[in-house]
PDB file of C-alpha atoms and ligand atoms in Angstrom:
ATOM      1  CA  MET A   2      52.761 -19.910  20.255  1.00 43.00           C
ATOM      2  CA  GLN A   3      51.110 -22.391  18.000  1.00 49.00           C
ATOM      3  CA  TYR A   4      47.791 -21.659  19.687  1.00 48.00           C
ATOM      4  CA  ARG A   5      48.092 -17.929  19.240  1.00 49.00           C
ATOM      5  CA  LYS A   6      49.069 -18.390  15.651  1.00 48.00           C
ATOM      6  CA  ALA A   7      46.028 -20.532  15.102  1.00 45.00           C
ATOM      7  CA  LEU A   8      43.806 -17.880  16.677  1.00 42.00           C
ATOM      8  CA  ALA A   9      45.290 -15.174  14.507  1.00 45.00           C
ATOM      9  CA  THR A  10      44.676 -17.261  11.438  1.00 45.00           C
ATOM     10  CA  LEU A  11      41.090 -17.793  12.498  1.00 44.00           C
ATOM     11  CA  GLY A  12      40.628 -14.112  13.129  1.00 46.00           C
ATOM     12  CA  VAL A  13      41.862 -13.159   9.724  1.00 44.00           C
ATOM     13  CA  ALA A  14      39.801 -15.821   8.053  1.00 45.00           C
ATOM     14  CA  ALA A  15      36.602 -14.946   9.894  1.00 44.00           C
ATOM     15  CA  VAL A  16      36.382 -11.423   8.550  1.00 44.00           C
ATOM     16  CA  PRO A  17      36.279 -12.247   4.869  1.00 44.00           C
ATOM     17  CA  LEU A  18      33.894 -15.089   5.606  1.00 44.00           C
ATOM     18  CA  MET A  19      31.442 -12.713   7.271  1.00 45.00           C
ATOM     19  CA  PHE A  20      31.547 -10.230   4.450  1.00 47.00           C
ATOM     20  CA  ALA A  21      31.449 -12.892   1.795  1.00 42.00           C
ATOM     21  CA  ALA A  22      28.053 -14.132   2.975  1.00 43.00           C
ATOM     22  CA  PRO A  23      25.710 -13.711  -0.008  1.00 46.00           C
ATOM     23  CA  ALA A  24      22.798 -11.287   0.277  1.00 52.00           C
ATOM     24  CA  GLN A  25      19.779 -13.489   0.802  1.00 58.00           C
ATOM     25  CA  ALA A  26      16.151 -12.963  -0.048  1.00 72.00           C
ATOM     26  CA  ASP A  27      14.151 -12.180   3.056  1.00 90.00           C
ATOM     27  CA  THR A  28      10.417 -12.871   3.164  1.00 94.00           C
ATOM     28  CA  VAL A  29       8.023 -11.143   5.554  1.00 93.00           C
ATOM     29  CA  ASP A  30       4.432 -12.326   6.035  1.00 95.00           C
ATOM     30  CA  PHE A  31       1.537  -9.889   6.271  1.00 95.00           C
ATOM     31  CA  THR A  32      -2.037 -10.383   7.418  1.00 95.00           C
ATOM     32  CA  LEU A  33      -4.522  -8.022   5.802  1.00 96.00           C
ATOM     33  CA  ASN A  34      -7.663  -7.540   7.844  1.00 96.00           C
ATOM     34  CA  GLU A  35     -10.869  -5.966   6.668  1.00 95.00           C
ATOM     35  CA  LEU A  36     -11.464  -2.293   7.121  1.00 95.00           C
ATOM     36  CA  ASN A  37     -14.817  -0.555   6.985  1.00 96.00           C
ATOM     37  CA  GLY A  38     -16.791  -3.795   7.097  1.00 95.00           C
ATOM     38  CA  SER A  39     -15.657  -4.635   3.582  1.00 96.00           C
ATOM     39  CA  GLY A  40     -15.727  -8.375   4.215  1.00 96.00           C
ATOM     40  CA  ALA A  41     -12.386  -8.620   2.456  1.00 97.00           C
ATOM     41  CA  ASN A  42      -9.198 -10.050   3.844  1.00 97.00           C
ATOM     42  CA  ALA A  43      -5.927 -11.277   2.460  1.00 98.00           C
ATOM     43  CA  SER A  44      -2.549 -12.668   3.243  1.00 97.00           C
ATOM     44  CA  ALA A  45       0.603 -11.392   1.642  1.00 97.00           C
ATOM     45  CA  THR A  46       4.344 -11.755   1.556  1.00 96.00           C
ATOM     46  CA  ILE A  47       6.976  -9.221   0.697  1.00 95.00           C
ATOM     47  CA  THR A  48      10.306 -10.682  -0.311  1.00 96.00           C
ATOM     48  CA  THR A  49      13.281  -8.381  -0.565  1.00 95.00           C
ATOM     49  CA  ASN A  50      15.686  -9.593  -3.219  1.00 96.00           C
ATOM     50  CA  SER A  51      19.436  -9.115  -3.392  1.00 94.00           C
ATOM     51  CA  ASP A  52      19.116  -6.808  -6.412  1.00 96.00           C
ATOM     52  CA  GLY A  53      17.007  -4.347  -4.418  1.00 96.00           C
ATOM     53  CA  SER A  54      13.720  -5.440  -5.941  1.00 97.00           C
ATOM     54  CA  MET A  55      10.702  -6.596  -3.934  1.00 97.00           C
ATOM     55  CA  THR A  56       8.463  -9.522  -4.773  1.00 97.00           C
ATOM     56  CA  VAL A  57       4.933  -9.003  -3.492  1.00 98.00           C
ATOM     57  CA  ASP A  58       2.414 -11.826  -3.384  1.00 98.00           C
ATOM     58  CA  ILE A  59      -1.173 -11.292  -2.225  1.00 98.00           C
ATOM     59  CA  THR A  60      -4.016 -13.772  -1.938  1.00 98.00           C
ATOM     60  CA  GLY A  61      -7.360 -12.367  -0.867  1.00 98.00           C
ATOM     61  CA  SER A  62     -11.102 -12.883  -0.941  1.00 98.00           C
ATOM     62  CA  GLY A  63     -14.311 -11.033  -0.190  1.00 97.00           C
ATOM     63  CA  PHE A  64     -13.563  -8.110  -2.500  1.00 97.00           C
ATOM     64  CA  THR A  65     -16.115  -6.290  -4.643  1.00 97.00           C
ATOM     65  CA  PRO A  66     -16.298  -8.625  -7.654  1.00 97.00           C
ATOM     66  CA  ASN A  67     -15.165  -7.503 -11.088  1.00 96.00           C
ATOM     67  CA  MET A  68     -14.000  -4.157  -9.762  1.00 95.00           C
ATOM     68  CA  PRO A  69     -10.468  -2.733  -9.616  1.00 93.00           C
ATOM     69  CA  HIS A  70      -8.844  -2.408  -6.232  1.00 95.00           C
ATOM     70  CA  ALA A  71      -6.095   0.140  -5.871  1.00 90.00           C
ATOM     71  CA  GLN A  72      -3.433  -1.268  -3.558  1.00 95.00           C
ATOM     72  CA  HIS A  73      -0.270   0.141  -2.139  1.00 93.00           C
ATOM     73  CA  ILE A  74       2.563  -0.384   0.268  1.00 94.00           C
ATOM     74  CA  HIS A  75       2.138   2.393   2.786  1.00 91.00           C
ATOM     75  CA  GLY A  76       4.495   3.643   5.468  1.00 90.00           C
ATOM     76  CA  ALA A  77       7.954   5.158   5.225  1.00 90.00           C
ATOM     77  CA  ALA A  78      11.602   4.276   5.693  1.00 91.00           C
ATOM     78  CA  SER A  79      11.303   5.021   9.407  1.00 87.00           C
ATOM     79  CA  GLY A  80       8.786   6.324  11.896  1.00 71.00           C
ATOM     80  CA  ASP A  81       5.587   5.213  13.506  1.00 68.00           C
ATOM     81  CA  PHE A  82       2.499   4.260  11.486  1.00 73.00           C
ATOM     82  CA  PHE A  83      -0.295   1.747  12.035  1.00 84.00           C
ATOM     83  CA  CYS A  84      -3.523   0.429  10.547  1.00 92.00           C
ATOM     84  CA  PRO A  85      -6.264   2.861  11.507  1.00 93.00           C
ATOM     85  CA  PRO A  86      -8.743   1.922  14.239  1.00 92.00           C
ATOM     86  CA  ALA A  87     -12.453   2.616  13.808  1.00 91.00           C
ATOM     87  CA  SER A  88     -11.946   5.780  15.835  1.00 93.00           C
ATOM     88  CA  ALA A  89     -10.119   7.258  12.857  1.00 94.00           C
ATOM     89  CA  ASP A  90     -13.581   7.843  11.398  1.00 95.00           C
ATOM     90  CA  LYS A  91     -13.724  11.524  12.180  1.00 93.00           C
ATOM     91  CA  ASN A  92     -16.888  12.449  10.301  1.00 90.00           C
ATOM     92  CA  GLY A  93     -18.901   9.635  11.866  1.00 92.00           C
ATOM     93  CA  ASP A  94     -20.140   8.012   8.668  1.00 90.00           C
ATOM     94  CA  GLY A  95     -19.025   4.598   9.898  1.00 93.00           C
ATOM     95  CA  GLN A  96     -16.115   4.436   7.469  1.00 95.00           C
ATOM     96  CA  VAL A  97     -12.445   5.298   7.774  1.00 96.00           C
ATOM     97  CA  ALA A  98     -12.070   7.169   4.525  1.00 94.00           C
ATOM     98  CA  THR A  99      -8.838   7.621   2.614  1.00 86.00           C
ATOM     99  CA  GLU A 100      -8.150  11.036   4.022  1.00 87.00           C
ATOM    100  CA  GLU A 101      -8.948   9.796   7.520  1.00 92.00           C
ATOM    101  CA  GLY A 102      -6.688   6.741   7.324  1.00 88.00           C
ATOM    102  CA  VAL A 103      -3.662   7.976   5.443  1.00 82.00           C
ATOM    103  CA  PRO A 104      -2.228   9.987   8.331  1.00 83.00           C
ATOM    104  CA  GLN A 105      -2.125   6.733  10.315  1.00 86.00           C
ATOM    105  CA  TYR A 106      -0.955   4.136   7.827  1.00 85.00           C
ATOM    106  CA  GLY A 107       1.363   6.503   6.027  1.00 86.00           C
ATOM    107  CA  GLY A 108       1.822   7.695   2.515  1.00 84.00           C
ATOM    108  CA  VAL A 109       2.097   5.552  -0.594  1.00 87.00           C
ATOM    109  CA  MET A 110       5.592   4.114  -0.968  1.00 94.00           C
ATOM    110  CA  VAL A 111       4.917   1.571  -3.711  1.00 96.00           C
ATOM    111  CA  SER A 112       1.894   1.192  -5.975  1.00 95.00           C
ATOM    112  CA  LEU A 113       1.049  -2.457  -6.423  1.00 98.00           C
ATOM    113  CA  THR A 114       0.108  -2.201 -10.062  1.00 98.00           C
ATOM    114  CA  THR A 115      -0.135  -5.152 -12.423  1.00 98.00           C
ATOM    115  CA  LYS A 116       2.221  -3.671 -15.028  1.00 97.00           C
ATOM    116  CA  GLY A 117       4.216  -0.561 -15.837  1.00 97.00           C
ATOM    117  CA  ASP A 118       5.257   1.961 -13.239  1.00 97.00           C
ATOM    118  CA  ALA A 119       4.941   0.872  -9.616  1.00 97.00           C
ATOM    119  CA  SER A 120       6.132   4.011  -7.913  1.00 95.00           C
ATOM    120  CA  ALA A 121       3.967   6.247  -5.760  1.00 89.00           C
ATOM    121  CA  ASP A 122       3.209   8.206  -8.913  1.00 85.00           C
ATOM    122  CA  SER A 123       0.937   5.352 -10.011  1.00 86.00           C
ATOM    123  CA  GLY A 124      -0.982   5.327  -6.750  1.00 81.00           C
ATOM    124  CA  LEU A 125      -4.193   5.972  -8.546  1.00 77.00           C
ATOM    125  CA  ALA A 126      -3.582   4.181 -11.808  1.00 82.00           C
ATOM    126  CA  VAL A 127      -6.752   2.179 -11.349  1.00 82.00           C
ATOM    127  CA  GLU A 128      -6.573   0.875 -14.920  1.00 89.00           C
ATOM    128  CA  ARG A 129      -3.394  -0.989 -13.886  1.00 96.00           C
ATOM    129  CA  MET A 130      -4.665  -2.199 -10.536  1.00 94.00           C
ATOM    130  CA  PRO A 131      -5.812  -5.796 -10.008  1.00 97.00           C
ATOM    131  CA  ILE A 132      -9.465  -6.618 -10.562  1.00 97.00           C
ATOM    132  CA  ALA A 133     -11.239  -9.024  -8.242  1.00 97.00           C
ATOM    133  CA  ASP A 134     -12.745 -11.997 -10.050  1.00 98.00           C
ATOM    134  CA  ALA A 135     -16.462 -12.746 -10.238  1.00 97.00           C
ATOM    135  CA  SER A 136     -16.265 -14.445  -6.838  1.00 97.00           C
ATOM    136  CA  GLY A 137     -14.438 -11.547  -5.220  1.00 97.00           C
ATOM    137  CA  ASN A 138     -11.075 -13.268  -5.095  1.00 98.00           C
ATOM    138  CA  LEU A 139      -8.015 -11.165  -5.693  1.00 98.00           C
ATOM    139  CA  ASP A 140      -4.644 -12.731  -6.340  1.00 98.00           C
ATOM    140  CA  TYR A 141      -1.584 -10.702  -7.119  1.00 98.00           C
ATOM    141  CA  SER A 142       2.078 -11.335  -7.704  1.00 98.00           C
ATOM    142  CA  ARG A 143       4.692  -8.977  -8.989  1.00 98.00           C
ATOM    143  CA  THR A 144       8.358  -8.204  -8.548  1.00 98.00           C
ATOM    144  CA  VAL A 145       8.717  -4.453  -8.178  1.00 98.00           C
ATOM    145  CA  PRO A 146      12.045  -3.183  -9.501  1.00 97.00           C
ATOM    146  CA  ALA A 147      14.402  -1.349  -7.180  1.00 97.00           C
ATOM    147  CA  SER A 148      13.979   1.795  -9.268  1.00 96.00           C
ATOM    148  CA  ALA A 149      10.340   2.112  -8.148  1.00 96.00           C
ATOM    149  CA  ILE A 150      11.116   1.741  -4.442  1.00 97.00           C
ATOM    150  CA  PRO A 151      12.068   4.736  -2.279  1.00 96.00           C
ATOM    151  CA  ALA A 152      15.337   4.622  -0.352  1.00 95.00           C
ATOM    152  CA  GLY A 153      15.177   2.789   2.959  1.00 94.00           C
ATOM    153  CA  ILE A 154      11.974   0.888   2.218  1.00 94.00           C
ATOM    154  CA  THR A 155      13.488  -2.529   1.544  1.00 93.00           C
ATOM    155  CA  GLU A 156      15.387  -2.225   4.838  1.00 91.00           C
ATOM    156  CA  ASN A 157      12.171  -1.466   6.698  1.00 89.00           C
ATOM    157  CA  VAL A 158       9.727  -4.068   5.378  1.00 90.00           C
ATOM    158  CA  GLU A 159       8.642  -5.186   8.854  1.00 88.00           C
ATOM    159  CA  ASN A 160       7.302  -1.704   9.511  1.00 87.00           C
ATOM    160  CA  LEU A 161       5.386  -1.301   6.277  1.00 89.00           C
ATOM    161  CA  HIS A 162       1.703  -1.835   5.584  1.00 91.00           C
ATOM    162  CA  ILE A 163      -0.277  -3.033   2.608  1.00 95.00           C
ATOM    163  CA  VAL A 164      -3.583  -1.284   1.963  1.00 94.00           C
ATOM    164  CA  GLN A 165      -6.200  -2.305  -0.597  1.00 96.00           C
ATOM    165  CA  HIS A 166      -8.949   0.127  -1.566  1.00 93.00           C
ATOM    166  CA  GLY A 167     -12.469  -0.106  -2.949  1.00 95.00           C
ATOM    167  CA  LEU A 168     -15.492  -1.666  -1.269  1.00 96.00           C
ATOM    168  CA  ASP A 169     -19.200  -2.192  -1.798  1.00 96.00           C
ATOM    169  CA  VAL A 170     -21.140  -0.911   1.189  1.00 95.00           C
ATOM    170  CA  ASN A 171     -24.705  -1.341  -0.099  1.00 94.00           C
ATOM    171  CA  GLY A 172     -24.283  -4.767  -1.653  1.00 93.00           C
ATOM    172  CA  ASN A 173     -24.933  -4.014  -5.304  1.00 93.00           C
ATOM    173  CA  ASP A 174     -21.536  -5.286  -6.453  1.00 89.00           C
ATOM    174  CA  LYS A 175     -20.260  -1.949  -7.693  1.00 92.00           C
ATOM    175  CA  TYR A 176     -18.981   1.422  -6.584  1.00 93.00           C
ATOM    176  CA  ASP A 177     -21.853   3.879  -6.533  1.00 94.00           C
ATOM    177  CA  LEU A 178     -22.942   7.139  -5.000  1.00 94.00           C
ATOM    178  CA  GLN A 179     -25.988   5.767  -3.208  1.00 92.00           C
ATOM    179  CA  ALA A 180     -24.159   4.121  -0.321  1.00 91.00           C
ATOM    180  CA  LEU A 181     -21.756   6.775   0.917  1.00 92.00           C
ATOM    181  CA  GLY A 182     -22.107   9.598  -1.531  1.00 91.00           C
ATOM    182  CA  GLU A 183     -19.195  11.290  -3.144  1.00 88.00           C
ATOM    183  CA  SER A 184     -15.587  10.757  -2.248  1.00 81.00           C
ATOM    184  CA  VAL A 185     -14.863  13.501   0.236  1.00 84.00           C
ATOM    185  CA  PHE A 186     -11.247  13.388  -0.687  1.00 72.00           C
ATOM    186  CA  ALA A 187     -11.858  13.783  -4.421  1.00 68.00           C
ATOM    187  CA  LYS A 188     -14.324  16.532  -3.704  1.00 77.00           C
ATOM    188  CA  SER A 189     -11.684  18.334  -1.677  1.00 75.00           C
ATOM    189  CA  LEU A 190      -9.742  18.592  -4.915  1.00 66.00           C
ATOM    190  CA  GLY A 191     -12.754  20.016  -6.682  1.00 69.00           C
ATOM    191  CA  VAL A 192     -13.801  16.859  -8.505  1.00 66.00           C
ATOM    192  CA  LYS A 193     -17.388  15.787  -7.970  1.00 76.00           C
ATOM    193  CA  GLY A 194     -19.195  12.533  -8.561  1.00 81.00           C
ATOM    194  CA  ILE A 195     -16.541  10.006  -7.555  1.00 78.00           C
ATOM    195  CA  PRO A 196     -18.027   7.380  -5.229  1.00 89.00           C
ATOM    196  CA  GLU A 197     -16.615   7.214  -1.739  1.00 90.00           C
ATOM    197  CA  GLU A 198     -16.929   3.440  -2.138  1.00 93.00           C
ATOM    198  CA  ALA A 199     -14.238   3.529  -4.814  1.00 88.00           C
ATOM    199  CA  THR A 200     -11.693   5.249  -2.623  1.00 85.00           C
ATOM    200  CA  ASN A 201     -12.285   3.932   0.894  1.00 93.00           C
ATOM    201  CA  PRO A 202      -9.838   1.299   2.174  1.00 95.00           C
ATOM    202  CA  ALA A 203     -11.058  -2.313   2.169  1.00 96.00           C
ATOM    203  CA  THR A 204      -8.118  -3.972   3.921  1.00 97.00           C
ATOM    204  CA  CYS A 205      -5.032  -2.962   5.847  1.00 95.00           C
ATOM    205  CA  GLY A 206      -2.236  -5.402   6.481  1.00 92.00           C
ATOM    206  CA  GLU A 207       0.498  -5.451   9.045  1.00 87.00           C
ATOM    207  CA  VAL A 208       3.295  -7.866   9.554  1.00 87.00           C
ATOM    208  CA  SER A 209       2.091 -11.216  10.917  1.00 81.00           C
ATOM    209  CA  PRO A 210       1.222 -12.125  13.595  1.00 66.00           C
ATOM    210  CA  SER A 211      -0.623  -8.937  14.362  1.00 42.00           C
ATOM    211  CA  GLY A 212      -0.319  -9.115  18.126  1.00 35.00           C
ATOM    212  CA  SER A 213       0.449  -5.442  18.240  1.00 33.00           C
ATOM    213  CA  VAL A 214      -1.428  -2.905  16.169  1.00 33.00           C
ATOM    214  CA  GLU A 215       1.532  -0.615  15.991  1.00 33.00           C
ATOM    215  CA  THR A 216       4.391  -1.760  13.841  1.00 35.00           C
ATOM    216  CA  GLY A 217       6.233   1.497  13.434  1.00 35.00           C
ATOM    217  CA  ALA A 218       7.477   3.197  10.285  1.00 38.00           C
ATOM    218  CA  GLY A 219       7.860   6.541   8.689  1.00 34.00           C
ATOM    219  CA  SER A 220       8.824  10.027   9.650  1.00 33.00           C
ATOM    220  CA  THR A 221       7.858  11.582   6.343  1.00 34.00           C
ATOM    221  CA  SER A 222       4.499  13.175   5.804  1.00 34.00           C
ATOM    222  CA  GLY A 223       1.685  10.707   5.667  1.00 36.00           C
ATOM    223  CA  THR A 224      -0.397  13.025   3.580  1.00 35.00           C
ATOM    224  CA  GLU A 225       1.869  13.944   0.698  1.00 35.00           C
ATOM    225  CA  ASN A 226       0.578  11.162  -1.531  1.00 38.00           C
ATOM    226  CA  MET A 227      -3.079  11.496  -0.663  1.00 37.00           C
ATOM    227  CA  PRO A 228      -3.963  13.304  -3.888  1.00 38.00           C
ATOM    228  CA  LEU A 229      -2.857  10.243  -5.814  1.00 39.00           C
ATOM    229  CA  PHE A 230      -5.899   8.477  -4.629  1.00 43.00           C
ATOM    230  CA  ALA A 231      -8.207  11.007  -6.174  1.00 35.00           C
ATOM    231  CA  PHE A 232      -6.552  10.309  -9.502  1.00 38.00           C
ATOM    232  CA  GLY A 233      -7.738   6.735  -9.301  1.00 39.00           C
ATOM    233  CA  GLY A 234     -11.239   7.778  -8.487  1.00 38.00           C
ATOM    234  CA  ALA A 235     -11.143  10.085 -11.460  1.00 39.00           C
ATOM    235  CA  ALA A 236      -9.874   7.250 -13.623  1.00 39.00           C
ATOM    236  CA  LEU A 237     -13.068   5.413 -12.839  1.00 41.00           C
ATOM    237  CA  LEU A 238     -14.904   8.278 -14.437  1.00 38.00           C
ATOM    238  CA  GLY A 239     -12.619   8.442 -17.432  1.00 37.00           C
ATOM    239  CA  THR A 240      -9.562  10.251 -18.653  1.00 36.00           C
ATOM    240  CA  ALA A 241     -11.215  13.645 -18.642  1.00 34.00           C
ATOM    241  CA  GLY A 242     -11.918  13.381 -14.950  1.00 36.00           C
ATOM    242  CA  ALA A 243      -8.379  12.305 -14.247  1.00 38.00           C
ATOM    243  CA  LEU A 244      -7.014  15.236 -16.160  1.00 35.00           C
ATOM    244  CA  ILE A 245      -9.183  17.572 -14.190  1.00 36.00           C
ATOM    245  CA  VAL A 246      -7.897  16.109 -10.951  1.00 40.00           C
ATOM    246  CA  ARG A 247      -4.303  16.382 -12.076  1.00 42.00           C
ATOM    247  CA  ARG A 248      -4.776  19.971 -13.093  1.00 41.00           C
ATOM    248  CA  ARG A 249      -6.554  20.853  -9.884  1.00 42.00           C
ATOM    249  CA  ALA A 250      -3.869  19.055  -7.931  1.00 41.00           C
ATOM    250  CA  ALA A 251      -1.189  20.929  -9.825  1.00 40.00           C
ATOM    251  CA  GLU A 252      -2.935  24.190  -9.113  1.00 40.00           C
ATOM    252  CA  ALA A 253      -3.095  23.256  -5.465  1.00 40.00           C
ATOM    253  CA  GLY A 254       0.628  22.613  -5.564  1.00 38.00           C
ATOM    254  CA  VAL A 255       0.416  18.975  -4.551  1.00 39.00           C
ATOM    255  CA  LYS A 256       2.738  16.253  -5.726  1.00 39.00           C
ATOM    256  CA  SER A 257       1.542  14.275  -8.700  1.00 35.00           C
TER     257      SER A 257
HETATM  258 CU1   CU B 325      -3.353   2.855  -0.452  1.00 71.15          CU
END
């Protein structure tokens, strides 16, 4: 009798104890490997906080010096995405371009800007993206508010990817048209003259250790945010170019 009573007491007590456990910050490590022979790599952590925000820390090197590098958390709340292999290079130019890689690593979920909006809408806000220092180092730290993060993303951090864009193929320390020509993706929106170097991915990061290429995430369209990238390329050319892209994108009926 006494024993059963004790058990019952335990049972009652255990339930509130389980639910009373405080929501704890959870940190996931990412390893960002070079894409497209960029020479860049980075390590990162994403910490999900109890208020629904995410703290993202990135430490990288080998980036095009003094140039902005658009960076995003790609993936989705569920599904199956991965960092693109070299075979994703469909046009055979030796580079996995934005439009070639996005279907594999997923759409933009969070824009890792330095200030202001961090939603997918800022995917191409190059003026608010981090700039590599004169030695090509790129360090970044920001807590992204819950309001900028799509539903289900903080619950699916292990399946997300971090992608950093912008690389210097011909070694002149800038984005130019000589190396790879125009950005095919920007051109597809009717905007000419944006270097492919400015829009191609330089790193892609999966959860560490990267024993398996596939980490899984995302059932939503991997292409819906692709036009955002052209906005960034246009920003490199100035506001007028960006406006043209937005208008063309609007005419094409794509999300901006
Ligand atoms: Cu991206």
